[in-house]
Structure formats: C-alpha cells, structure tokens
C-alpha cells in the first residue's frame, strides 16, 4: 500500500473561527493506481492534497506513506520524501520566474545533489517528452499557460517520483491544452506512476481508474477498483 490514512482530520483555526476542513478521512491508494479525488469548491480537496504531499500535517489521525507514519518522521526526512517520491502539479503551475525553463525542471535534482551535466541531461529529456525542447532558456513568464503546465509536468518527470499529485492541473487552461495535460497524466500512469488527480471536472475524473468523492471534508464514496 502506497498511501493509507486513518481518521484523518484537519481543522484550520483562525482566532475564534474554526473550519473543519477534513474529518475522519480514510483512504487507501495502491502503488500504480490512477485515482481522481472529486468534490465541490471548499470540500477539502487541496487540504487533503497538502497532507498527502506532506506539505501539511494532519492534526488528528494517521497518515502512512509506504507504511511509514508521517507523524514520526523528522522535517528533514519529510522534505527528502517530498523531493524524491512526490511530483506536484498545481493549477497555478508554481514555477520559479527568475529561473529558465531548464533550471526549473532540474531544480529537484539540484536539491538531491545530482551534478550539473547529469541534471541538464535528465531535464532536457523530460522537456523533450512534453514537446518543449526549444524553450530551454525561456523564462516561465514568456510561455503560454499550457506550456507552463507542461514545464511543471517535465519537472515531475525529471524527478522520477513514485506518485504525482495534481491539483486542478487544467484549471487555468483552455480545453485543448487541458486535454494535452490529461493525456500526459494518463501516459505517466501507464508508465507505472501512481497518479492522484484532484478535480471538480467529472469528465476529467473519468480517466482515472477510481473516483474518490469528497464532500464537506469527508469521503462520501471510495469506489472499488474495477476488476480487470
Ligand atoms: N489556510 C486556511 N485557513 C483557514 N481556512 C482554510 C485554509 N485553507 C482552506 N481553508 C478552508 O478549508 C475548507 C477546505 O478548503 P480547500 O482549499 O481544501 O478546498 P478545495 O476542495 O480545494 O476547494 P477548491 O475546489 O475551491 O480549490 C474551505 O472551507 C476553506 O475555506
Ligand atoms: Mg483546491
């Protein structure tokens, strides 16, 4: 089991105001699955993604990543796991504007201490996979939205993670670019990556092998995997 949660809770406290964003979430995701997490705005999807991606910790309940309880991992270990095992793709791309496309894609490898020539080789290959081999020295701001999202996908490919967490990756894209991104996610899953797609788009969710529905911070439906 790659991902398992037990009674996961996350409450945001804001002065006297409390928002229970997640309550008692129980999830199981196997290595190699393609899962869509679907729910309306405010249902808790991004909160869940932040916890699954170890950018945030639950305030109650347990989260096991590869059978390790994240509660007992040090900050250093958590950032190592994030760097090596998780590829993030966000609605707003989250690229670094002061860096070129090539530097953005090779950044996770820099953190890992991979030498420059090897970093560049891997990053160039990843950029070729997403059709951006002729944009290496551009800045993200000089690219279209669809191209920027392809850079983010190349960054995830270059880092060769175990799991790709995509939070509304097509939210800022036109339908043609959105379809290209969705095709790339499907290909990544076919190549063996676990893909977790967060979306409120039912059509996009249909591409996944399984749909998990979230409403008001709770999982209302966790479809069983289709038996082949
Ligand atoms: N940092 C925060 N502080 C306080 N409340 C927050 C914070 N982040 C999210 N919330 C609240 O938690 C709830 C869940 O938010 P979340 O961002 O997880 O929803 P979402 O399903 O991703 O929505 P969307 O589809 O609009 O992105 C919302 O009610 C939101 O207002
Ligand atoms: Mg969200």
Coordinates of N, CA and C in Angstrom, one line a residue, residues 11-112:
X11 N -8.2 20.8 11.0 CA -9.1 21.9 11.3 C -8.2 23.2 11.2
X12 N -8.7 24.2 10.5 CA -8.0 25.5 10.5 C -8.5 26.4 11.6
X13 N -7.6 26.9 12.4 CA -8.1 27.8 13.4 C -7.6 29.2 13.1
X14 N -8.6 30.1 13.2 CA -8.4 31.5 12.8 C -9.0 32.4 13.8
X15 N -8.2 32.7 14.9 CA -8.9 33.4 16.0 C -9.9 32.5 16.6
X16 N -11.1 33.0 16.7 CA -12.2 32.2 17.3 C -12.9 31.3 16.3
X17 N -12.4 31.5 15.0 CA -13.1 30.8 13.9 C -12.4 29.5 13.7
X18 N -13.2 28.4 13.6 CA -12.7 27.1 13.3 C -13.3 26.6 12.0
X19 N -12.5 26.1 11.1 CA -13.1 25.4 9.9 C -12.5 24.0 9.9
X20 N -13.5 23.1 10.0 CA -13.1 21.7 10.0 C -13.0 21.3 8.5
X21 N -11.8 21.3 7.9 CA -11.7 21.1 6.5 C -11.7 19.6 6.2
X22 N -11.2 18.8 7.1 CA -11.2 17.3 6.8 C -11.6 16.7 8.1
X23 N -12.5 15.7 8.1 CA -12.8 14.9 9.3 C -13.0 13.5 9.0
X24 N -12.2 12.7 9.7 CA -12.3 11.2 9.6 C -12.1 10.7 8.2
X25 N -11.1 11.2 7.5 CA -10.9 10.7 6.1 C -10.1 9.4 6.1
X26 N -10.6 8.4 5.5 CA -10.0 7.1 5.4 C -9.7 6.8 3.9
X27 N -8.5 6.6 3.6 CA -8.2 6.4 2.2 C -7.1 5.3 2.1
X28 N -7.2 4.5 1.0 CA -6.2 3.5 0.6 C -5.9 3.7 -0.8
X29 N -4.6 4.0 -1.2 CA -4.2 4.1 -2.6 C -3.0 3.2 -2.8
X30 N -3.2 2.3 -3.8 CA -2.1 1.4 -4.1 C -1.1 2.0 -5.1
X31 N 0.1 1.5 -5.0 CA 1.1 1.8 -6.0 C 0.6 1.6 -7.4
X32 N 0.8 2.5 -8.3 CA 0.4 2.3 -9.7 C -1.0 2.7 -10.1
X33 N -1.8 3.1 -9.0 CA -3.2 3.4 -9.3 C -3.3 4.8 -10.0
X34 N -4.4 5.1 -10.6 CA -4.8 6.4 -11.1 C -6.1 6.7 -10.4
X35 N -6.0 7.7 -9.5 CA -7.2 8.0 -8.6 C -7.6 9.4 -8.9
X36 N -8.9 9.7 -9.0 CA -9.4 11.0 -9.1 C -10.1 11.4 -7.7
X37 N -9.7 12.5 -7.2 CA -10.4 13.0 -6.0 C -11.3 14.1 -6.4
X38 N -12.6 13.9 -6.3 CA -13.6 14.8 -6.8 C -14.4 15.4 -5.7
X39 N -14.7 16.7 -5.8 CA -15.6 17.4 -4.8 C -15.8 18.8 -5.2
X40 N -16.8 19.4 -4.6 CA -17.1 20.8 -5.0 C -16.1 21.8 -4.3
X41 N -16.1 23.0 -4.7 CA -15.2 24.0 -4.1 C -15.4 24.1 -2.6
X42 N -14.3 24.1 -1.9 CA -14.3 24.2 -0.4 C -14.6 22.8 0.3
X43 N -14.6 21.7 -0.5 CA -14.9 20.4 0.1 C -13.7 19.8 0.9
X44 N -12.5 20.4 0.6 CA -11.3 19.9 1.4 C -10.3 19.2 0.5
X45 N -10.4 19.3 -0.8 CA -9.5 18.6 -1.7 C -8.1 19.1 -1.6
X46 N -7.8 20.4 -1.7 CA -6.5 20.9 -1.6 C -5.9 20.6 -0.2
X47 N -6.7 20.7 0.8 CA -6.2 20.4 2.2 C -5.7 19.0 2.2
X48 N -6.5 18.1 1.6 CA -6.1 16.7 1.5 C -4.8 16.5 0.7
X49 N -4.7 17.2 -0.4 CA -3.5 17.1 -1.2 C -2.3 17.6 -0.5
X50 N -2.4 18.7 0.3 CA -1.3 19.2 1.0 C -0.8 18.2 2.1
X51 N -1.8 17.5 2.7 CA -1.4 16.4 3.6 C -0.8 15.2 2.9
X52 N -1.4 14.8 1.9 CA -0.8 13.6 1.2 C 0.5 13.9 0.6
X53 N 0.8 15.2 0.2 CA 2.1 15.6 -0.3 C 3.0 16.0 0.8
X54 N 2.6 15.9 2.1 CA 3.5 16.2 3.2 C 3.9 17.7 3.3
X55 N 3.1 18.5 2.7 CA 3.3 20.0 2.8 C 2.6 20.5 4.1
X56 N 1.7 19.6 4.7 CA 1.0 20.0 5.9 C 0.8 18.7 6.6
X57 N 0.6 18.7 7.9 CA 0.4 17.5 8.7 C -1.1 17.5 9.2
X58 N -1.7 16.3 9.4 CA -3.0 16.2 10.0 C -2.9 16.7 11.4
X59 N -4.0 17.2 12.0 CA -3.9 17.5 13.4 C -4.5 16.3 14.3
X60 N -5.2 15.4 13.6 CA -5.6 14.2 14.2 C -5.6 13.1 13.2
X61 N -5.5 11.8 13.7 CA -5.5 10.7 12.7 C -4.1 10.4 12.2
X62 N -4.0 9.4 11.4 CA -2.7 8.9 10.9 C -2.6 8.9 9.4
X63 N -1.4 9.2 8.9 CA -1.1 9.1 7.5 C 0.1 8.2 7.3
X64 N -0.1 7.1 6.6 CA 1.1 6.2 6.4 C 1.4 6.4 4.9
X65 N 2.7 6.7 4.6 CA 3.2 6.7 3.3 C 4.2 5.6 3.2
X66 N 4.0 4.7 2.3 CA 4.9 3.5 2.2 C 5.0 2.9 3.6
X67 N 3.9 2.8 4.3 CA 3.9 2.1 5.6 C 4.7 2.9 6.7
X68 N 5.1 4.1 6.4 CA 5.7 4.9 7.5 C 4.7 6.0 7.9
X69 N 4.5 6.0 9.2 CA 3.6 7.0 9.8 C 4.3 8.4 9.8
X70 N 3.8 9.3 9.0 CA 4.5 10.6 8.8 C 4.6 11.4 10.1
X71 N 3.7 11.1 11.0 CA 3.8 11.8 12.3 C 5.2 11.6 13.0
X72 N 5.8 10.5 12.7 CA 7.1 10.2 13.4 C 8.3 10.5 12.5
X73 N 8.1 11.1 11.4 CA 9.2 11.5 10.5 C 9.7 12.9 10.8
X74 N 11.0 13.1 10.8 CA 11.6 14.4 11.0 C 11.3 15.3 9.8
X75 N 11.4 16.7 10.0 CA 11.2 17.6 8.9 C 12.2 17.3 7.7
X76 N 13.4 16.9 8.1 CA 14.4 16.6 7.1 C 13.9 15.4 6.3
X77 N 13.5 14.4 7.0 CA 13.0 13.1 6.3 C 11.8 13.5 5.4
X78 N 10.9 14.3 5.9 CA 9.7 14.6 5.2 C 10.1 15.4 3.9
X79 N 11.1 16.3 4.0 CA 11.4 17.0 2.7 C 12.2 16.1 1.8
X80 N 12.9 15.1 2.3 CA 13.6 14.2 1.4 C 12.5 13.3 0.7
X81 N 11.5 12.9 1.4 CA 10.5 12.1 0.7 C 9.7 12.9 -0.3
X82 N 9.4 14.1 0.0 CA 8.8 15.0 -0.9 C 9.6 15.2 -2.2
X83 N 10.9 15.4 -2.0 CA 11.8 15.6 -3.1 C 11.9 14.4 -4.0
X84 N 12.0 13.2 -3.4 CA 12.3 12.0 -4.1 C 11.1 11.3 -4.6
X85 N 10.0 11.4 -3.9 CA 8.9 10.4 -4.2 C 7.7 11.1 -4.7
X86 N 7.6 12.5 -4.6 CA 6.3 13.1 -4.9 C 6.6 14.2 -5.9
X87 N 5.8 14.2 -7.0 CA 5.8 15.2 -8.0 C 4.5 16.0 -7.9
X88 N 4.7 17.4 -7.8 CA 3.5 18.2 -7.6 C 3.2 18.9 -8.9
X89 N 1.9 19.0 -9.2 CA 1.4 19.8 -10.4 C 0.2 20.6 -9.9
X90 N 0.4 21.9 -9.9 CA -0.6 22.8 -9.3 C -1.4 23.5 -10.4
X91 N -2.6 24.0 -10.1 CA -3.4 24.8 -11.0 C -2.6 26.0 -11.4
X92 N -1.8 26.6 -10.5 CA -1.1 27.9 -10.8 C 0.4 27.6 -11.2
X93 N 0.7 26.4 -11.6 CA 2.0 26.0 -12.2 C 3.1 26.0 -11.1
X94 N 3.2 27.0 -10.3 CA 4.2 27.1 -9.3 C 5.6 26.9 -9.8
X95 N 5.9 27.6 -10.9 CA 7.3 27.7 -11.4 C 8.0 28.9 -10.9
X96 N 9.4 28.9 -10.9 CA 10.1 30.0 -10.4 C 10.5 30.9 -11.5
X97 N 10.0 32.1 -11.5 CA 10.1 33.0 -12.6 C 11.5 33.6 -12.9
X98 N 12.3 33.6 -11.8 CA 13.7 34.1 -12.0 C 14.6 33.0 -12.7
X99 N 14.0 31.9 -12.9 CA 14.9 30.8 -13.5 C 14.4 30.4 -14.9
X100 N 15.3 29.9 -15.7 CA 14.9 29.4 -17.0 C 14.0 28.1 -16.9
X101 N 13.4 27.8 -18.0 CA 12.7 26.5 -18.1 C 13.6 25.3 -17.6
X102 N 14.8 25.3 -18.2 CA 15.7 24.2 -17.9 C 16.0 24.1 -16.4
X103 N 16.3 25.3 -15.8 CA 16.6 25.4 -14.4 C 15.5 24.9 -13.5
X104 N 14.3 25.3 -13.9 CA 13.1 24.9 -13.1 C 12.9 23.4 -13.1
X105 N 13.1 22.8 -14.3 CA 12.9 21.4 -14.4 C 14.0 20.6 -13.6
X106 N 15.3 21.2 -13.6 CA 16.3 20.4 -13.0 C 16.5 20.7 -11.5
X107 N 15.6 21.6 -11.0 CA 15.8 22.0 -9.6 C 15.6 20.9 -8.6
X108 N 14.6 20.0 -8.7 CA 14.5 18.9 -7.7 C 15.8 18.0 -7.7
X109 N 16.5 18.0 -8.9 CA 17.7 17.2 -9.0 C 18.9 17.9 -8.3
X110 N 18.9 19.2 -8.4 CA 19.9 20.0 -7.7 C 19.8 19.8 -6.2
X111 N 18.5 19.8 -5.7 CA 18.3 19.5 -4.2 C 18.9 18.2 -3.8
X112 N 18.9 17.2 -4.8 CA 19.3 15.9 -4.5 C 20.8 15.7 -4.7

